[in-house]
Each structure stands twice: as structure tokens, then as C-alpha cells.
Short mmCIF file of C-alpha atoms in Angstrom, two decimals:
data_model
loop_
_atom_site.label_atom_id
_atom_site.label_comp_id
_atom_site.label_asym_id
_atom_site.label_seq_id
_atom_site.Cartn_x
_atom_site.Cartn_y
_atom_site.Cartn_z
CA MET A 1 77.80 52.63 252.83
CA LEU A 2 81.39 52.10 251.47
CA LEU A 3 81.27 51.26 247.43
CA VAL A 4 84.10 49.72 246.22
CA ALA A 5 84.84 49.64 242.74
CA PRO A 6 86.56 46.60 241.17
CA ALA A 7 90.18 46.58 240.38
CA HIS A 8 90.63 47.16 236.35
CA ALA A 9 93.76 46.55 234.53
CA ALA A 10 96.07 49.51 233.92
CA ALA A 11 95.35 51.62 230.90
CA PRO A 12 97.71 50.55 227.85
CA ASP A 13 100.36 52.13 226.47
CA SER A 14 100.11 54.20 223.21
CA SER A 15 100.55 51.46 220.71
CA ASN A 16 103.57 51.04 218.67
CA SER A 17 104.12 50.11 214.68
CA ILE A 18 106.48 47.38 213.46
CA GLU A 19 107.05 46.58 210.11
CA MET A 20 108.42 43.28 208.56
CA PHE A 21 108.55 40.87 205.71
CA VAL A 22 107.40 37.70 205.04
CA GLY A 23 110.19 35.07 206.59
CA GLU A 24 111.77 37.95 209.04
CA ALA A 25 112.70 36.93 212.52
CA ARG A 26 112.47 39.85 215.04
CA VAL A 27 113.62 39.80 218.95
CA LEU A 28 111.87 42.20 221.00
CA PRO A 29 113.17 43.33 224.43
CA VAL A 30 110.34 42.50 226.63
CA SER A 31 109.08 39.84 229.09
CA PRO A 32 105.32 39.70 228.72
CA THR A 33 103.49 37.20 231.33
CA ARG A 34 100.52 36.86 228.58
CA ILE A 35 100.53 37.14 224.58
CA ALA A 36 97.38 37.76 222.63
CA ILE A 37 98.01 37.75 218.62
CA GLY A 38 95.19 39.24 216.49
CA ASN A 39 95.73 36.72 213.31
CA GLY A 40 97.89 33.77 213.75
CA LYS A 41 98.39 33.53 209.99
CA ILE A 42 100.22 36.70 209.80
CA ILE A 43 102.83 36.50 213.05
CA SER A 44 103.53 34.29 215.77
CA ALA A 45 105.62 34.92 219.16
CA SER A 46 107.18 33.00 221.99
CA SER A 47 109.52 33.88 224.66
CA VAL A 48 112.97 32.69 224.11
CA ALA A 49 114.62 34.14 227.20
CA LYS A 50 114.14 36.45 229.76
CA ASN A 51 113.52 40.13 228.62
CA GLN A 52 113.51 38.25 224.62
CA LEU A 53 109.96 37.80 222.67
CA LEU A 54 110.69 36.14 219.55
CA VAL A 55 108.13 37.52 216.68
CA LEU A 56 108.31 35.26 213.46
CA ALA A 57 106.46 36.75 210.15
CA GLU A 58 104.34 34.25 208.68
CA GLY A 59 102.28 35.93 206.27
CA GLY A 60 101.76 39.28 204.68
CA GLY A 61 99.18 41.75 206.14
CA THR A 62 98.57 43.44 209.14
CA THR A 63 97.41 42.42 212.72
CA THR A 64 97.76 43.24 216.42
CA LEU A 65 100.16 41.84 219.10
CA HIS A 66 98.98 42.47 222.35
CA LEU A 67 101.42 42.00 225.46
CA TRP A 68 100.67 42.00 229.17
CA LEU A 69 103.76 42.88 230.96
CA LYS A 70 104.82 42.54 234.90
CA GLY A 71 103.18 44.96 236.96
CA GLY A 72 99.88 44.81 235.16
CA ALA A 73 101.17 47.02 232.47
CA GLU A 74 99.68 46.35 228.90
CA LYS A 75 101.31 47.14 225.31
CA ILE A 76 99.53 47.07 222.07
CA MET A 77 101.65 46.87 219.05
CA THR A 78 100.33 46.91 215.28
CA VAL A 79 102.77 44.34 213.36
CA LYS A 80 102.76 45.02 209.26
CA VAL A 81 104.30 42.11 207.43
CA ARG A 82 104.95 42.79 203.89
CA GLU A 83 105.27 39.97 201.13
CA ALA A 84 109.03 40.71 200.55
CA ASN A 85 111.71 43.22 201.94
CA LEU A 86 110.52 46.62 200.24
CA GLN A 87 113.35 48.44 201.66
CA SER A 88 116.15 46.00 199.75
CA THR A 89 113.53 46.02 196.82
CA LEU A 90 113.40 49.68 196.75
CA ASP A 91 117.31 50.09 197.02
CA ASP A 92 117.78 47.35 194.29
CA ILE A 93 115.29 49.58 191.76
CA ASN A 94 116.76 52.84 192.63
CA ARG A 95 120.11 51.03 191.39
CA LEU A 96 118.55 50.11 188.23
CA LEU A 97 116.96 53.57 188.00
CA SER A 98 120.56 55.05 188.15
CA GLY A 99 120.92 57.67 185.53
CA VAL A 100 117.08 57.59 184.18
CA GLU A 101 115.58 61.10 184.60
CA ASN A 102 112.36 61.87 185.95
CA VAL A 103 111.60 58.68 187.44
CA LYS A 104 111.34 57.91 191.14
CA ALA A 105 110.40 54.77 193.29
CA ARG A 106 109.04 55.23 196.90
CA ILE A 107 107.37 52.91 199.21
CA ALA A 108 103.48 52.92 199.36
CA GLY A 109 101.87 50.59 201.95
CA SER A 110 102.91 47.11 200.67
CA LYS A 111 103.86 48.21 197.11
CA ILE A 112 106.49 49.72 195.51
CA VAL A 113 105.32 52.88 193.18
CA LEU A 114 107.32 54.35 189.86
CA GLU A 115 106.04 57.87 189.38
CA GLY A 116 107.41 60.32 186.69
CA ASP A 117 106.52 62.75 184.25
CA MET A 118 108.21 63.89 180.71
CA VAL A 119 109.97 60.62 180.40
CA SER A 120 111.26 59.68 177.24
CA ASP A 121 110.12 56.39 175.50
CA THR A 122 113.57 54.38 176.34
CA ASN A 123 113.00 55.38 180.17
CA GLN A 124 109.20 54.35 179.96
CA ALA A 125 110.24 51.00 178.57
CA ARG A 126 113.06 50.48 181.36
CA ALA A 127 110.37 51.21 183.92
CA GLN A 128 107.90 48.45 182.43
CA GLN A 129 110.76 45.95 182.41
CA ILE A 130 111.22 46.90 186.29
CA GLN A 131 107.93 46.31 186.84
CA LYS A 132 107.79 42.82 185.25
CA MET A 133 111.26 41.76 187.35
CA TYR A 134 109.18 42.40 190.70
CA ASP A 135 105.85 41.45 189.43
CA ASP A 136 102.90 42.64 191.93
CA SER A 137 105.35 44.47 194.08
CA VAL A 138 105.88 47.26 192.18
CA ILE A 139 103.23 49.64 190.20
CA ASN A 140 103.93 51.57 187.34
CA PHE A 141 102.56 55.49 187.44
CA VAL A 142 105.13 56.71 184.81
CA GLY A 143 103.24 59.01 182.31
CA LYS A 144 102.51 57.32 179.39
CA VAL A 145 103.06 60.26 176.92
CA GLY A 146 106.82 60.30 176.21
CA TRP A 147 108.81 63.47 176.18
CA GLU A 148 111.54 62.71 173.46
CA LYS A 149 114.03 64.94 172.11
CA MET A 150 113.28 66.85 169.27
CA ILE A 151 115.69 66.20 165.93
CA TYR A 152 115.96 68.30 163.04
CA LEU A 153 116.97 66.95 159.68
CA ASP A 154 118.29 68.89 156.72
CA VAL A 155 118.14 66.57 154.01
CA LYS A 156 119.20 67.14 150.50
CA VAL A 157 118.72 64.45 147.51
CA LEU A 158 121.27 64.78 144.74
CA GLU A 159 121.22 63.11 141.45
CA LEU A 160 124.88 63.13 139.77
CA THR A 161 125.09 62.42 135.98
CA THR A 162 127.95 61.73 134.60
CA LYS A 163 127.65 61.85 130.71
CA GLY A 164 129.84 60.52 128.12
CA SER A 165 128.36 62.43 125.12
CA ARG A 166 130.66 62.43 122.36
CA ASP A 167 129.64 63.62 118.44
CA LEU A 168 132.74 63.18 116.21
CA GLY A 169 132.73 63.06 112.56
CA ILE A 170 132.18 64.66 109.44
CA ARG A 171 128.21 64.74 108.83
CA TRP A 172 127.13 65.61 105.34
CA ASP A 173 123.85 67.20 104.02
CA SER A 174 121.33 64.44 103.57
CA ASP A 175 119.81 66.33 100.77
CA ILE A 176 120.70 68.84 97.72
CA ASN A 177 119.11 71.30 95.71
CA GLY A 178 117.46 70.36 92.25
CA PRO A 179 116.71 71.99 89.09
CA HIS A 180 114.74 75.43 88.82
CA ALA A 181 112.26 76.07 86.20
CA GLY A 182 109.72 78.89 85.83
CA THR A 183 107.93 81.29 83.23
CA ILE A 184 108.32 85.21 83.33
CA ALA A 185 105.88 87.61 81.65
CA ASP A 186 104.68 91.51 81.61
CA PHE A 187 100.80 91.58 81.68
CA TYR A 188 101.09 95.43 81.90
CA SER A 189 103.78 98.18 81.52
CA ASN A 190 104.15 101.79 81.17
CA ASP A 191 106.95 104.30 80.41
CA THR A 192 106.47 106.24 83.99
CA PHE A 193 107.25 102.84 86.08
CA ARG A 194 109.34 101.06 83.59
CA TYR A 195 113.20 101.18 84.69
CA LEU A 196 115.55 103.16 82.28
CA PRO A 197 119.03 103.87 82.90
CA SER A 198 118.49 107.60 81.78
CA PRO A 199 115.56 109.70 81.72
CA GLU A 200 115.88 110.66 78.22
CA GLN A 201 116.00 107.27 77.03
CA SER A 202 113.09 105.34 76.34
CA ARG A 203 114.49 101.86 75.35
CA LEU A 204 117.56 99.74 76.31
CA GLN A 205 119.60 99.23 73.52
CA THR A 206 122.00 96.10 73.99
CA ASP A 207 124.30 94.43 71.31
CA GLY A 208 122.67 96.57 68.66
CA ALA A 209 118.86 94.63 69.82
CA LEU A 210 115.97 96.64 71.49
CA ILE A 211 114.29 95.22 74.66
CA PRO A 212 110.78 96.59 74.44
CA ASN A 213 109.18 97.86 77.72
CA LYS A 214 106.96 95.03 78.10
CA LEU A 215 107.80 91.35 77.99
CA TRP A 216 105.50 89.58 75.93
CA PRO A 217 104.67 86.45 75.35
CA PRO A 218 105.74 84.92 78.35
CA GLN A 219 109.56 83.12 78.34
CA GLY A 220 110.35 80.24 80.06
CA PHE A 221 113.79 79.01 81.79
CA ILE A 222 115.30 76.14 83.50
CA ASN A 223 118.67 76.11 85.71
CA LEU A 224 120.66 74.12 88.20
CA SER A 225 122.31 75.62 91.30
CA THR A 226 123.04 73.34 93.99
CA LEU A 227 125.56 73.07 97.02
CA ILE A 228 126.71 70.07 98.84
CA THR A 229 127.90 71.23 102.74
CA SER A 230 129.62 69.24 105.50
CA ARG A 231 129.91 69.88 109.36
CA ILE A 232 132.87 69.00 111.28
CA ASN A 233 131.54 67.74 114.68
CA LEU A 234 133.67 68.03 117.70
CA LEU A 235 131.56 68.17 120.76
CA VAL A 236 132.11 66.57 123.89
CA GLN A 237 129.83 66.97 127.03
CA ASP A 238 130.51 66.48 130.63
CA GLY A 239 128.27 65.56 133.68
CA GLU A 240 125.91 67.71 135.82
CA ALA A 241 124.19 67.90 139.17
CA GLN A 242 120.75 68.44 139.94
CA VAL A 243 119.05 68.61 143.43
CA LEU A 244 116.04 66.27 143.30
CA ALA A 245 114.64 67.39 146.90
CA ALA A 246 115.98 69.50 149.81
CA PRO A 247 113.22 68.66 152.78
CA SER A 248 113.78 70.20 156.32
CA LEU A 249 112.23 67.67 158.73
CA SER A 250 111.24 67.35 162.27
CA THR A 251 110.50 64.52 164.63
CA ARG A 252 110.58 62.72 167.97
CA SER A 253 113.38 60.56 168.81
CA GLY A 254 112.51 57.26 167.82
CA SER A 255 110.06 58.25 165.62
CA LYS A 256 109.51 58.32 161.80
CA ALA A 257 110.10 61.31 159.53
CA ARG A 258 108.54 60.69 156.05
CA PHE A 259 108.90 63.05 152.81
CA VAL A 260 107.25 62.44 149.21
CA ALA A 261 107.60 64.45 146.36
CA GLY A 262 106.20 62.88 143.20
CA GLY A 263 102.77 61.30 142.66
CA GLU A 264 100.68 58.09 142.54
CA ILE A 265 99.98 56.20 139.79
CA PRO A 266 96.29 53.94 139.64
CA LEU A 267 96.71 50.37 139.52
CA PRO A 268 92.99 48.24 138.74
CA VAL A 269 93.24 45.12 140.89
CA SER A 270 90.72 42.56 140.93
CA ASP A 271 90.09 40.49 143.97
CA GLY A 272 88.80 37.02 144.25
CA PHE A 273 85.02 37.93 143.26
CA GLY A 274 85.73 39.60 140.13
CA GLN A 275 85.59 42.96 141.45
CA THR A 276 88.04 45.81 140.43
CA ARG A 277 89.43 48.28 142.84
CA VAL A 278 92.00 50.69 142.48
CA GLU A 279 95.24 51.01 144.31
CA PHE A 280 97.59 53.90 144.26
CA LYS A 281 101.52 53.33 143.88
CA GLU A 282 103.56 56.39 144.55
CA TYR A 283 106.48 57.30 142.62
CA GLY A 284 109.11 59.89 142.89
CA VAL A 285 111.19 60.84 145.76
CA ILE A 286 110.25 59.02 148.73
CA LEU A 287 112.48 59.53 151.85
CA ASP A 288 111.89 57.83 155.52
CA VAL A 289 114.13 58.57 158.41
CA THR A 290 113.91 57.08 161.98
CA PRO A 291 116.32 58.38 164.20
CA VAL A 292 117.46 57.89 167.86
CA SER A 293 119.09 60.27 170.05
CA ASP A 294 120.79 58.98 173.61
CA ASP A 295 121.55 61.32 176.30
CA SER A 296 125.22 62.44 175.26
CA GLY A 297 123.78 63.51 172.04
CA ALA A 298 125.10 60.74 169.84
CA ILE A 299 122.50 59.76 166.91
CA TYR A 300 121.72 56.62 165.31
CA ALA A 301 119.23 56.74 162.12
CA LYS A 302 117.87 54.46 159.87
CA VAL A 303 117.34 55.80 156.21
CA ASP A 304 114.82 54.12 153.63
CA VAL A 305 115.36 56.33 150.43
CA GLU A 306 113.45 55.51 146.74
CA VAL A 307 113.91 57.47 143.67
CA SER A 308 111.28 56.47 141.01
CA SER A 309 109.92 57.56 137.64
CA LEU A 310 107.53 56.32 134.94
CA ASP A 311 108.84 54.19 132.25
CA ARG A 312 106.38 54.62 129.36
CA SER A 313 108.37 52.44 127.27
CA VAL A 314 106.89 49.09 129.05
CA THR A 315 103.31 49.64 129.62
CA VAL A 316 100.66 47.12 130.66
CA LEU A 317 96.95 47.82 129.76
CA GLY A 318 97.77 51.37 129.09
CA ILE A 319 99.62 51.76 132.62
CA PRO A 320 103.36 52.66 132.51
CA GLY A 321 106.25 50.69 134.22
CA ILE A 322 107.95 52.13 137.18
CA LEU A 323 112.12 52.58 137.00
CA LYS A 324 112.93 52.34 140.75
CA ARG A 325 116.15 52.61 142.77
CA LYS A 326 116.05 52.04 146.29
CA SER A 327 118.20 51.49 149.16
CA THR A 328 118.39 51.11 152.78
CA ALA A 329 120.88 52.28 155.42
CA GLU A 330 121.70 52.76 158.95
CA PHE A 331 124.47 55.17 160.41
CA ASN A 332 125.66 56.68 163.48
CA SER A 333 126.56 60.42 163.74
CA LYS A 334 127.07 63.23 166.25
CA ASP A 335 125.03 66.21 166.60
CA GLY A 336 125.55 68.64 163.67
CA GLU A 337 127.61 65.96 161.73
CA THR A 338 127.21 65.58 157.74
CA VAL A 339 126.82 61.67 156.58
CA VAL A 340 126.63 61.32 152.80
CA LEU A 341 124.67 58.01 151.63
CA SER A 342 125.62 57.09 147.98
CA GLY A 343 125.89 54.19 145.71
CA MET A 344 122.55 53.86 143.63
CA TYR A 345 123.58 53.90 140.10
CA SER A 346 121.97 53.42 136.77
CA TYR A 347 123.42 53.44 133.14
CA GLU A 348 121.86 54.59 130.14
CA GLY A 349 123.57 54.46 126.47
CA SER A 350 122.93 55.05 123.01
CA LYS A 351 124.69 54.92 119.60
CA ASP A 352 123.69 56.42 116.38
CA VAL A 353 125.84 56.32 112.93
CA GLN A 354 125.24 58.84 110.26
CA LYS A 355 127.06 58.33 106.83
CA VAL A 356 126.70 58.74 103.16
CA PRO A 357 125.35 55.55 101.25
CA GLY A 358 128.17 53.59 99.98
CA MET A 359 130.93 55.97 100.77
CA GLY A 360 130.57 55.78 104.42
CA ASP A 361 131.58 52.23 104.25
CA VAL A 362 134.84 52.65 102.31
CA PRO A 363 137.93 51.38 104.34
CA LEU A 364 140.16 54.29 105.46
CA LEU A 365 138.12 57.17 103.22
CA GLY A 366 134.67 56.15 104.80
CA GLY A 367 135.56 58.22 108.03
CA LEU A 368 135.15 61.52 105.50
CA PHE A 369 131.78 60.54 104.84
CA ARG A 370 130.03 59.23 108.36
CA ASN A 371 129.62 60.76 111.73
CA LYS A 372 129.26 58.69 115.20
CA ASN A 373 127.44 60.09 118.12
CA LYS A 374 127.44 58.07 121.28
CA VAL A 375 125.90 58.81 124.62
CA SER A 376 126.36 57.29 127.79
CA ALA A 377 124.99 58.56 131.29
CA THR A 378 125.68 57.29 134.75
CA ARG A 379 123.27 58.64 136.88
CA GLU A 380 123.82 58.17 141.09
CA VAL A 381 121.75 59.29 143.59
CA ALA A 382 123.29 60.53 146.80
CA ILE A 383 121.43 61.66 150.30
CA VAL A 384 123.09 64.09 152.30
CA ILE A 385 121.73 64.21 155.96
CA THR A 386 122.71 66.65 158.67
CA PRO A 387 120.67 65.91 161.96
CA ARG A 388 120.47 68.17 164.98
CA VAL A 389 119.25 67.49 168.31
CA VAL A 390 116.82 70.09 169.37
CA GLN A 391 116.15 69.87 173.37
CA ALA A 392 112.27 69.72 174.08
CA THR A 393 111.48 71.50 177.11
CA PRO A 394 108.03 72.31 178.26
CA ASN A 395 109.14 75.95 179.32
CA PRO A 396 111.59 77.11 176.85
CA ASP A 397 114.05 80.03 178.10
CA PRO A 398 113.11 83.32 176.56
CA GLY A 399 116.14 82.91 174.32
CA ALA A 400 114.67 79.94 172.64
CA LYS A 401 111.57 82.09 172.29
CA ASP A 402 113.22 84.93 170.62
CA LEU A 403 114.84 82.67 168.35
CA ASN A 404 111.74 80.96 167.18
CA LYS A 405 110.22 84.35 166.71
CA GLN A 406 113.35 85.34 164.21
CA LYS A 407 112.88 82.25 162.35
CA LEU A 408 109.10 82.89 161.93
CA TYR A 409 109.78 86.20 160.56
CA GLU A 410 112.47 85.18 158.29
CA PHE A 411 110.18 82.51 156.72
CA ASP A 412 107.35 84.87 156.53
CA LYS A 413 109.52 87.57 154.73
CA ARG A 414 111.05 85.24 152.33
CA VAL A 415 107.68 83.66 151.08
CA ARG A 416 106.05 87.16 150.87
CA ASP A 417 109.09 88.55 148.98
CA GLU A 418 108.76 85.43 146.54
CA GLY A 419 105.18 86.18 146.13
CA LEU A 420 104.08 83.12 147.62
CA LEU A 421 101.91 85.10 150.01
CA PRO A 422 100.15 88.30 149.48
CA LYS A 423 101.90 91.11 151.12
CA ARG A 424 100.31 92.41 154.22
CA PRO A 425 98.61 96.16 153.85
CA ALA A 426 100.94 99.10 155.56
CA PRO A 427 99.47 100.12 158.69
CA LEU A 428 96.78 102.80 158.44
CA THR A 429 97.58 106.34 160.18
CA VAL A 430 95.14 108.66 161.22
CA THR A 431 95.74 112.38 161.50
CA GLU A 432 93.60 114.86 162.89
#
């Protein structure tokens, strides 16, 4: 008996893959006799000429294109249609990321993925803007923890005082010695302890009168011995300068560094319900610095400085007022360049006249009987800032590690030599 198997179509070729974007038209060099499409909403296909098959991308997604060719051959193709031309979008994104360190873009499926670690806050913001530009086509996987440069700030807050202190004139004493009165008598005396001109004499003879060894009865006396003095003052004082604070601050680029040297004064505050709470107001030297550094090493900084002190001449409910000098400035500088900010002035003055009553008001000659003391002080607060950029690397080189060890050793030695910390005991040695 002869068994004849039914004829089967030839086995299909290995499947091919095509990637397209919505709206794209592509011509394939085939002339199929029959066409089957898995999802007609994604692509459409038609023969336009001999050996030319036109495929149109209608919507995003993945589908299958099955072609039957002449001679019984079959061809199965997988077609992926993206919502946009990702390659063109990727090229645009790479141009936007030009010069941005540690951020890369790649195509993953139907999306473009942004990836990166140890990215600065500025570059993170740029990646977020790119994601917003391309809406859902871009996924941002850039690390959220920014890796910014460290900026070291050497700050000195100085108070420059220009004093005009003049003490000129003749100052007379304000009082003189008055009369003196007293009584003298000897209650007991003897020849042994009596002073005599010579040992042979028992009495001292003066003008024929004899002075007894014992003075009795008591004798009184009244006298006047006084002196009026004056002093010529020719004193002139110059200015001086003092360092109010000299902090060394470190902060990340774009972050704020804050320094406070002073105290807090309690202020009672009543709310709308009649309850009293206490708020504290800072005073002293208050410094806020926000530096930002770019890749070239240029530094931009915003500085807020306040120098205040208690004013006990003005009190409310026993709480003193606050004298305040405050300034805000912004500047650009290079790495290691020193910037001086000044201009916060305050003025204090007083005048005192001392004179002899009546005589000090006499024209022309009155200058001999009066003294003038005039004090004027102009105070200026100046801030000297030297910023330096410190490269922040996750794995510092050995030279940087050695430098850090040296700095720690110098700091430890200084604080122990000044007695701020107890000295370390000498290592024990064991001898056998």
C-alpha cells in the first residue's frame, strides 16, 4: 500500500527584525504573493511595484509581518514601531549633554534612558530639563545624590576703628587741702626713752627755757598747708583694628555655610490666645556664605554678614535692644583670590568740658582754666574672604591622603600644645 503525505509549505526562513518610528515609510525589496499582518493598527503594507513592498508605520508597538513569496518560500519579520525617531532624539540629547560629565544616554526598548553617578547638582538639573523636553520618551536614572566640588573658605571679620580722641587744655584740681587742727600730749615718759641731744644732758635748753621730759597738760595747734595744681593735657589717640572672627568654613558648591559667634537673647512673645512663648534672637557675628564653582574654577558667592551687639541704653521690659550692622553682597572670584567687602560704618561721639567756675568763661584767659575732651570713633566692619576649590573625588590619590594626615597631625599638635586637650601619655617600653 502506498501512503502519500500531504504537501506542506516550505519551512519559513529565520525571522528578521525591523525597527521603525511612527510616520515612517519603508520599501522592502520583495515581491510577495500574499501578506499577513499581526496588528493592522501598527503597520500597513502593500505592493507598489515589482520587487517593492511598501510598509507604513501607523502606531507604536510590535507586530509580525508574514510574507509568502514565489516558489513557496515564506518570510516572517518582526516590526517594532516607536512613537518617535529615537535615534534622531538620541543624537539631539547627546548634543545637549555635550560637556556634561558622568551622564550618558542610550536607547532601551521604546525609551531613551539617562544614566549617571557622581553627578553635580547643576548637571542633575540639566538632565531633568532634558527629560521634561521629551516628555515620556526619556527616563531619568541619574543618581539623586549630587557629587559637588568642595569649597574651602578662609574668612576674617575685622572691625577697623578710627578714633579722634583729643584731650587738650589745662585741667585744674577740683579741690584743695583745708586747715588742719590737732592736740598733742605725753601721757607717760621717762629718761630712758626720751630723746636727748647728748647722754650727759637730761634737759634741752632753748632760749633759756627748759623743755620738760613730759608734755603736760595737752597742747593744741591749728595750721593751713595747701597747694593748687594743674595738668596740661596734650593727648591724641589714633585708630586700631581687631579681629572679630576668623572662621575656616567648608561647604559643597551650591550649599550654604553658616558661622555664628555670639549668643541669643530671649524674647517673650504673646500669641492671640494670651499665651506667652519665648523666642530667641541671635546677636554677635553672623555669617552666611553660599559659593558656587563651575568647571573652569571660577567661583560665585553670595555673602550675608551681620555684626550686632546688645544696646543696654534702650530696654523694653528689661530686655536690651540690639545694635546691628548688616550687609549682603555677591561677588565673582578665581580660585585662591582674596576679596575684601567693607562699607558697614557706625559713628560714636562725645564731648566733655571741664573748667574752673567763673574763670573758665573769661574771654581770652578762660582757656587757661578749662579742659576739653572730645572723643569720636568711626567703626567699619570689613570681611576678607579667600575661597579655594577642593576637588571632591570618591577615591583620593595617595598624595591627598598624606596631605590630610599631615593636616590632622598639625591640628592635633597645636591644640595639645596650647593645653586645649590633654597630652597623650608616652608609650610604655617593656624591658626584660
